Structure formats: structure tokens, C-alpha cells
Short mmCIF file of C-alpha atoms and ligand atoms in Angstrom, two decimals:
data_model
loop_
_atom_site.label_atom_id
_atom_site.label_comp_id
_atom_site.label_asym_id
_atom_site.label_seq_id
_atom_site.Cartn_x
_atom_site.Cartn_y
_atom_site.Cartn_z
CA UNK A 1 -13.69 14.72 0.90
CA UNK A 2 -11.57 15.35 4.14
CA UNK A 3 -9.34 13.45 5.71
CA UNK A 4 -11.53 12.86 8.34
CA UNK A 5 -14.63 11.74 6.49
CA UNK A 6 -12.31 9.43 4.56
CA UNK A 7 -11.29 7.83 7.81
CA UNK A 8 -15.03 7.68 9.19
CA UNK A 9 -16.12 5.59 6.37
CA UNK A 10 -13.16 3.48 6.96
CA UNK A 11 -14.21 2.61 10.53
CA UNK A 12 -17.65 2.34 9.46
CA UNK A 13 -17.12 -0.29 7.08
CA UNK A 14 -14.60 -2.29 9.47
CA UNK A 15 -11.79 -1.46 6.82
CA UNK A 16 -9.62 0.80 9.73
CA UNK A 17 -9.70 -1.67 13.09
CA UNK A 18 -8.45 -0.63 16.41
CA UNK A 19 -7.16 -3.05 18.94
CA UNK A 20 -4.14 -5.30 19.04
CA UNK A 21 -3.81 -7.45 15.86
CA UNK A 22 -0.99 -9.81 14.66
CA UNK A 23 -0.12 -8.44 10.91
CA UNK A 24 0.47 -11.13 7.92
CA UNK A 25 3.90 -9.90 8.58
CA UNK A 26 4.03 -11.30 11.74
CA UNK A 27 4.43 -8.02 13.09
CA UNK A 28 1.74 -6.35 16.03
CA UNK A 29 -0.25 -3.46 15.79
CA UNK A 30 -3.13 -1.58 17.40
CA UNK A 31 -4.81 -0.93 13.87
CA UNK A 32 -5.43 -3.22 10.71
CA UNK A 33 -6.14 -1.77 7.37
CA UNK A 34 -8.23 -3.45 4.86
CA UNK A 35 -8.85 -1.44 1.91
CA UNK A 36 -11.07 -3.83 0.53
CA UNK A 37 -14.16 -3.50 3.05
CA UNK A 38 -14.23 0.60 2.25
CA UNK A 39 -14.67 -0.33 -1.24
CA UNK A 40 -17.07 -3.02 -1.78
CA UNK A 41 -19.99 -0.50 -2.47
CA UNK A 42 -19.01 1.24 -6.02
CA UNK A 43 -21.09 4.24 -4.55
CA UNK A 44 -18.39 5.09 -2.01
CA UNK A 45 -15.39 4.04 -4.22
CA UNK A 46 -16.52 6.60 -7.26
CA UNK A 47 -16.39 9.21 -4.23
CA UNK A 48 -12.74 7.72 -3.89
CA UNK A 49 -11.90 7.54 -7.83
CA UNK A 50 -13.35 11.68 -8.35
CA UNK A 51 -11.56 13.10 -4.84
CA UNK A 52 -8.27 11.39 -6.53
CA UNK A 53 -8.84 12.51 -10.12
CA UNK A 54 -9.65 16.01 -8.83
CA UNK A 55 -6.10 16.53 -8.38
CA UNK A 56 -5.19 15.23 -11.45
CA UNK A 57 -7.83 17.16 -13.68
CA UNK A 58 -5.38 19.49 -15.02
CA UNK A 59 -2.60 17.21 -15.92
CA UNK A 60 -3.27 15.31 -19.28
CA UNK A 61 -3.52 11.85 -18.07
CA UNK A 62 -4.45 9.51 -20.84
CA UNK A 63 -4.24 6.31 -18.90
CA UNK A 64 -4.41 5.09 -15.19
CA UNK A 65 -2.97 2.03 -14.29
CA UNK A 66 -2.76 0.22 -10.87
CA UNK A 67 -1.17 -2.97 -9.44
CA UNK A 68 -3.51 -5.78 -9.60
CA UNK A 69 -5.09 -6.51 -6.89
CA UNK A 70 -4.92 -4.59 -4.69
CA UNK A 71 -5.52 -1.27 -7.03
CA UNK A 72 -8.03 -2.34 -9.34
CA UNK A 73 -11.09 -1.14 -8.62
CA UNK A 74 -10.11 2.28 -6.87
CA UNK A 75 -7.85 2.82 -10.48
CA UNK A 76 -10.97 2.39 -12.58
CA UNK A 77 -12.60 4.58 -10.70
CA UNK A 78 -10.18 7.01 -10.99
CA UNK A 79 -10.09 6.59 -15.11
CA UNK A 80 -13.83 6.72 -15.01
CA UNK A 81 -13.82 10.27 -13.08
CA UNK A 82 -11.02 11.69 -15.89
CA UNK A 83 -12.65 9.75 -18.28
CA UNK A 84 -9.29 8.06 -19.15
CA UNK A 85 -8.79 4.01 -20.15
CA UNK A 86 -7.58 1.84 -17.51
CA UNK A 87 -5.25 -0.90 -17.54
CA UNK A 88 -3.43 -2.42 -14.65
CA UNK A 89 0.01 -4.45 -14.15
CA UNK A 90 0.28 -7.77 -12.22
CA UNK A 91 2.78 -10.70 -10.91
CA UNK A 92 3.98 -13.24 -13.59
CA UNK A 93 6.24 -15.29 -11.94
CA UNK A 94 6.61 -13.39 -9.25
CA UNK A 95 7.50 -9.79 -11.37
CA UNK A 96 4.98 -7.10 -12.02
CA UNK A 97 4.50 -7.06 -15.72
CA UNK A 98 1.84 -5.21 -18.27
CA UNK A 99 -0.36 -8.34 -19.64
CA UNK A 100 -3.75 -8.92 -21.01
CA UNK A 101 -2.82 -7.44 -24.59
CA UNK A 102 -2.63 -4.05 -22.88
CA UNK A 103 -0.62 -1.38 -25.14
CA UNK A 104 1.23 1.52 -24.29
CA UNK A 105 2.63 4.02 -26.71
CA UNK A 106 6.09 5.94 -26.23
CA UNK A 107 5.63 8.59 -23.78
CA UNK A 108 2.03 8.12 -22.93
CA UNK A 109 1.07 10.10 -19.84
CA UNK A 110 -0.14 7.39 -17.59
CA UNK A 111 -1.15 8.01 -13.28
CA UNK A 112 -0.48 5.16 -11.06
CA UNK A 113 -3.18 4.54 -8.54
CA UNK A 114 -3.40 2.65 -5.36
CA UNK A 115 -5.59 1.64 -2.71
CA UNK A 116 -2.59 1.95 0.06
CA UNK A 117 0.92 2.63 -0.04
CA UNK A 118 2.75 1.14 2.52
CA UNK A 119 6.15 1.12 1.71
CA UNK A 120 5.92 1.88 -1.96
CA UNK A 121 6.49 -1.19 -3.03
CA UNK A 122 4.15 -2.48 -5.77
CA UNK A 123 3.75 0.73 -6.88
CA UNK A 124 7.05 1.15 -7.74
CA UNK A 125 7.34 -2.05 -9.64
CA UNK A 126 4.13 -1.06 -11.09
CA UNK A 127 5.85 1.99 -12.72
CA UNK A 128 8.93 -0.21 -13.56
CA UNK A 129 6.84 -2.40 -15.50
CA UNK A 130 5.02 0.71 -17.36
CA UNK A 131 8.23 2.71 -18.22
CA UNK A 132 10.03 -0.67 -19.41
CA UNK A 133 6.81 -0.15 -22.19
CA UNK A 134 7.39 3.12 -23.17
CA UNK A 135 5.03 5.02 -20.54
CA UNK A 136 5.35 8.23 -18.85
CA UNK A 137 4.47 8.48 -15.00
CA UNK A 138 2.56 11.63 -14.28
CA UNK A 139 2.37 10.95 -10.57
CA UNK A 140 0.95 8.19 -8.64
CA UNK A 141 -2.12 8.24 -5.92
CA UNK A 142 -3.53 6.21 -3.35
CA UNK A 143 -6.59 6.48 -1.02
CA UNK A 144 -4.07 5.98 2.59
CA UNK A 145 -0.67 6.62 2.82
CA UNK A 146 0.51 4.40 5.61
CA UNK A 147 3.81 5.49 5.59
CA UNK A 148 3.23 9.01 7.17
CA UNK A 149 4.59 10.63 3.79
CA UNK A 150 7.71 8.64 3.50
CA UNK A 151 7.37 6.42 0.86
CA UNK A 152 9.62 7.48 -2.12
CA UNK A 153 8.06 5.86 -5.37
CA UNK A 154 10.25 8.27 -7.76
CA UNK A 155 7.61 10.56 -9.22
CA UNK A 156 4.99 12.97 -7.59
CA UNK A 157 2.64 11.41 -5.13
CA UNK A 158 -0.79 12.21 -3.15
CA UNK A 159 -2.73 10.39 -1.16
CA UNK A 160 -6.41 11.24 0.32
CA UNK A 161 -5.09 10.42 3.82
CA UNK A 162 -1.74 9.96 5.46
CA UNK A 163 -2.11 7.53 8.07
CA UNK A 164 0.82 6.84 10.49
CA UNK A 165 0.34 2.71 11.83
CA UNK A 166 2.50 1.56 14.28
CA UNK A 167 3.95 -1.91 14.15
CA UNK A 168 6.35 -3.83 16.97
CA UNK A 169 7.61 -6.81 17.11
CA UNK A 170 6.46 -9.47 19.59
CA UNK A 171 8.88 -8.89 22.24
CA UNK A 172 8.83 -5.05 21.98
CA UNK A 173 4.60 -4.88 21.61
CA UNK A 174 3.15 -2.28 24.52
CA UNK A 175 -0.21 -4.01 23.90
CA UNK A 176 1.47 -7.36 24.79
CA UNK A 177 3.09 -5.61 27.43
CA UNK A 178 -0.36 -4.70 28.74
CA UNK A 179 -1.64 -8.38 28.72
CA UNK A 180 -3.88 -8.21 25.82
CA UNK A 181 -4.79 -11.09 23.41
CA UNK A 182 -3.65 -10.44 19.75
CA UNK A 183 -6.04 -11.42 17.44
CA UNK A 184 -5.30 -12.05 13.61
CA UNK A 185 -7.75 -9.77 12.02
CA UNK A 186 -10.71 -11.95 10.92
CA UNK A 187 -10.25 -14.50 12.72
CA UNK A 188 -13.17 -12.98 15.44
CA UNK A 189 -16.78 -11.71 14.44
CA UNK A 190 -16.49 -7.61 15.02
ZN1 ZN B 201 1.16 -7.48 20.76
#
């Protein structure tokens, strides 16, 4: 799958927005990115999970695991391409933790996989949480990179697409500057 194709299905499914939107950050920004909307048919999100595991095919990976929510369903698809288990990490009073019963053996070979990396955040604390338990991170993968390859999550990363957003502040916005209305994304029918 290129880059391109990736990105087409993206704007197709109203997941990749262009215009001038107020960010839950506060922040502005002539694109919004919801991840969500590209996956909601499990057709296109297996074409996700098997362009990600291609990369990985060689590697031994004997578990995926993602960052609940926002990971979930793009990191079973990945398992299910390398025909791996799955198991994901989420917020327990407010720190990313391994739950559910979910076991991890010393030095199991485990990929990390995300829908979009912004800053690297919650996939780092993802891999915190899965080395505190004995796991070994192969790498870790997301569909969009948003951070135009910047992100540093400590291990080997890919992503499908490296997308560079632009955000401003209020004051500083050149589509504010311009006299357009910024809309939270949403909050309109497209
Ligand atoms: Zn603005």
C-alpha cells in the first residue's frame, strides 16, 4: 500500500480533514486526524494490520500489543496478519499498565502498534508498562506518523505514512489571520 493510497482512503472516509479546526488541545490547524473513521470497516483495517506486519514478517514477533484505545483494533489486525496473540496495555489511574490477566514471559519478543504517533507518547508508556513485565520490544508501528519522523519511542519504528500537521496557537494561526471560522471537528455535518 503507498503512501498515497493510505492517505486517499483517509480523506475518503473523513478520517484526514482539511480546513481550519480548533484541536482538543486548544491548538489550530488546517487538518484533523481521526484514525477511527479509516478503520471502522475491518476490510480496510486488515489491509492496514498485513502492510504493517509485512515489515515485521521476518522478525520473530510472538506478541503485538497496543495502547488501548486508540491501538486496538489496528494491533489485532496486525497479530492476525503474523498470526501472533494480541494483548494491549491501558490507563489505571491514570498509568498505562498490562491488565486483563494478560501474561508476558521474560524476554518475549513483543511489536508495539499504533494507530498514530504523535509525539510518542502512549506508545512509550505502552512499552514501559511491557518491559516492567519482562517483555522485549522488537520495534513499534503505526499507520501515520504525525510527527514527520521525529518521535523518539526508544526502539525501531515504522509507520505506513509520515504525515507532517501543522498546529499554531490562536494568536499566531495564518487561517485566523485570513478571517476564517475555526470549527471544532464534528461539531458541523461534512
Ligand atoms: Zn485559527
Amino acid at each position: 500500500m503507498t503512501a498515497e493510497k493510505i492517505l486517499a482512503h483517509f480523506r475518503q472516509t473523513n478520517a484526514l480533514l482539511e480546513g481550519h479546526f480548533i484541536l482538543s488541545s486548544g491548538l489550530h490547524s488546517p487538518n484533523y486526524l481521526q484514525c477511527a473513521l479509516a478503520l471502522q470497516y475491518p476490510f480496510d483495517a486488515a489491509k492496514f494490520g498485513r502492510a504493517i506486519a509485512e515489515h515485521y514478517k521476518n522478525e520473530l514477533v510472538e506478541t503485538v500489543a497496543s495502547p488501548a484505545i486508540g491501538g486496538l483494533v489496528i494491533g489485532y489486525e496486525v497479530a492476525k496478519a503474523l498470526n501472533v496473540r494480541f494483548i494491549w496495555t491501558e490507563r489505571e489511574n491514570g498509568a498505562m499498565t498490562v491488565r486483563r490477566g494478560f501474561s508476558i514471559k521474560e524476554n518475549e519478543k513483543i511489536l508495539v502498534v499504533e494507530d498514530v504517533i504523535t509525539t510518542g507518547g502512549s506508545t512509550r508508556e505502552c512499552i514501559a508498562a511491557l518491559e516492567k513485565r519482562g517483555g522485549k520490544i522488537v520495534g513499534a508501528a503505526s499507520i501515520i506518523d504525525r510527527s514527520g519522523g521525529a518521535a523518539d519511542v526508544g526502539v525501531p519504528r515504522i509507520a505506513l505514512v509520515s504525515l507532517e500537521v501543522p498546529s499554531y496557537e490562536k494568536k499566531d494561526c495564518p487561517l485566523c489571520e485570513r478571517g476564517d471560522e475555526a470549527v471544532k471537528p464534528g461539531s458541523r455535518k461534512i
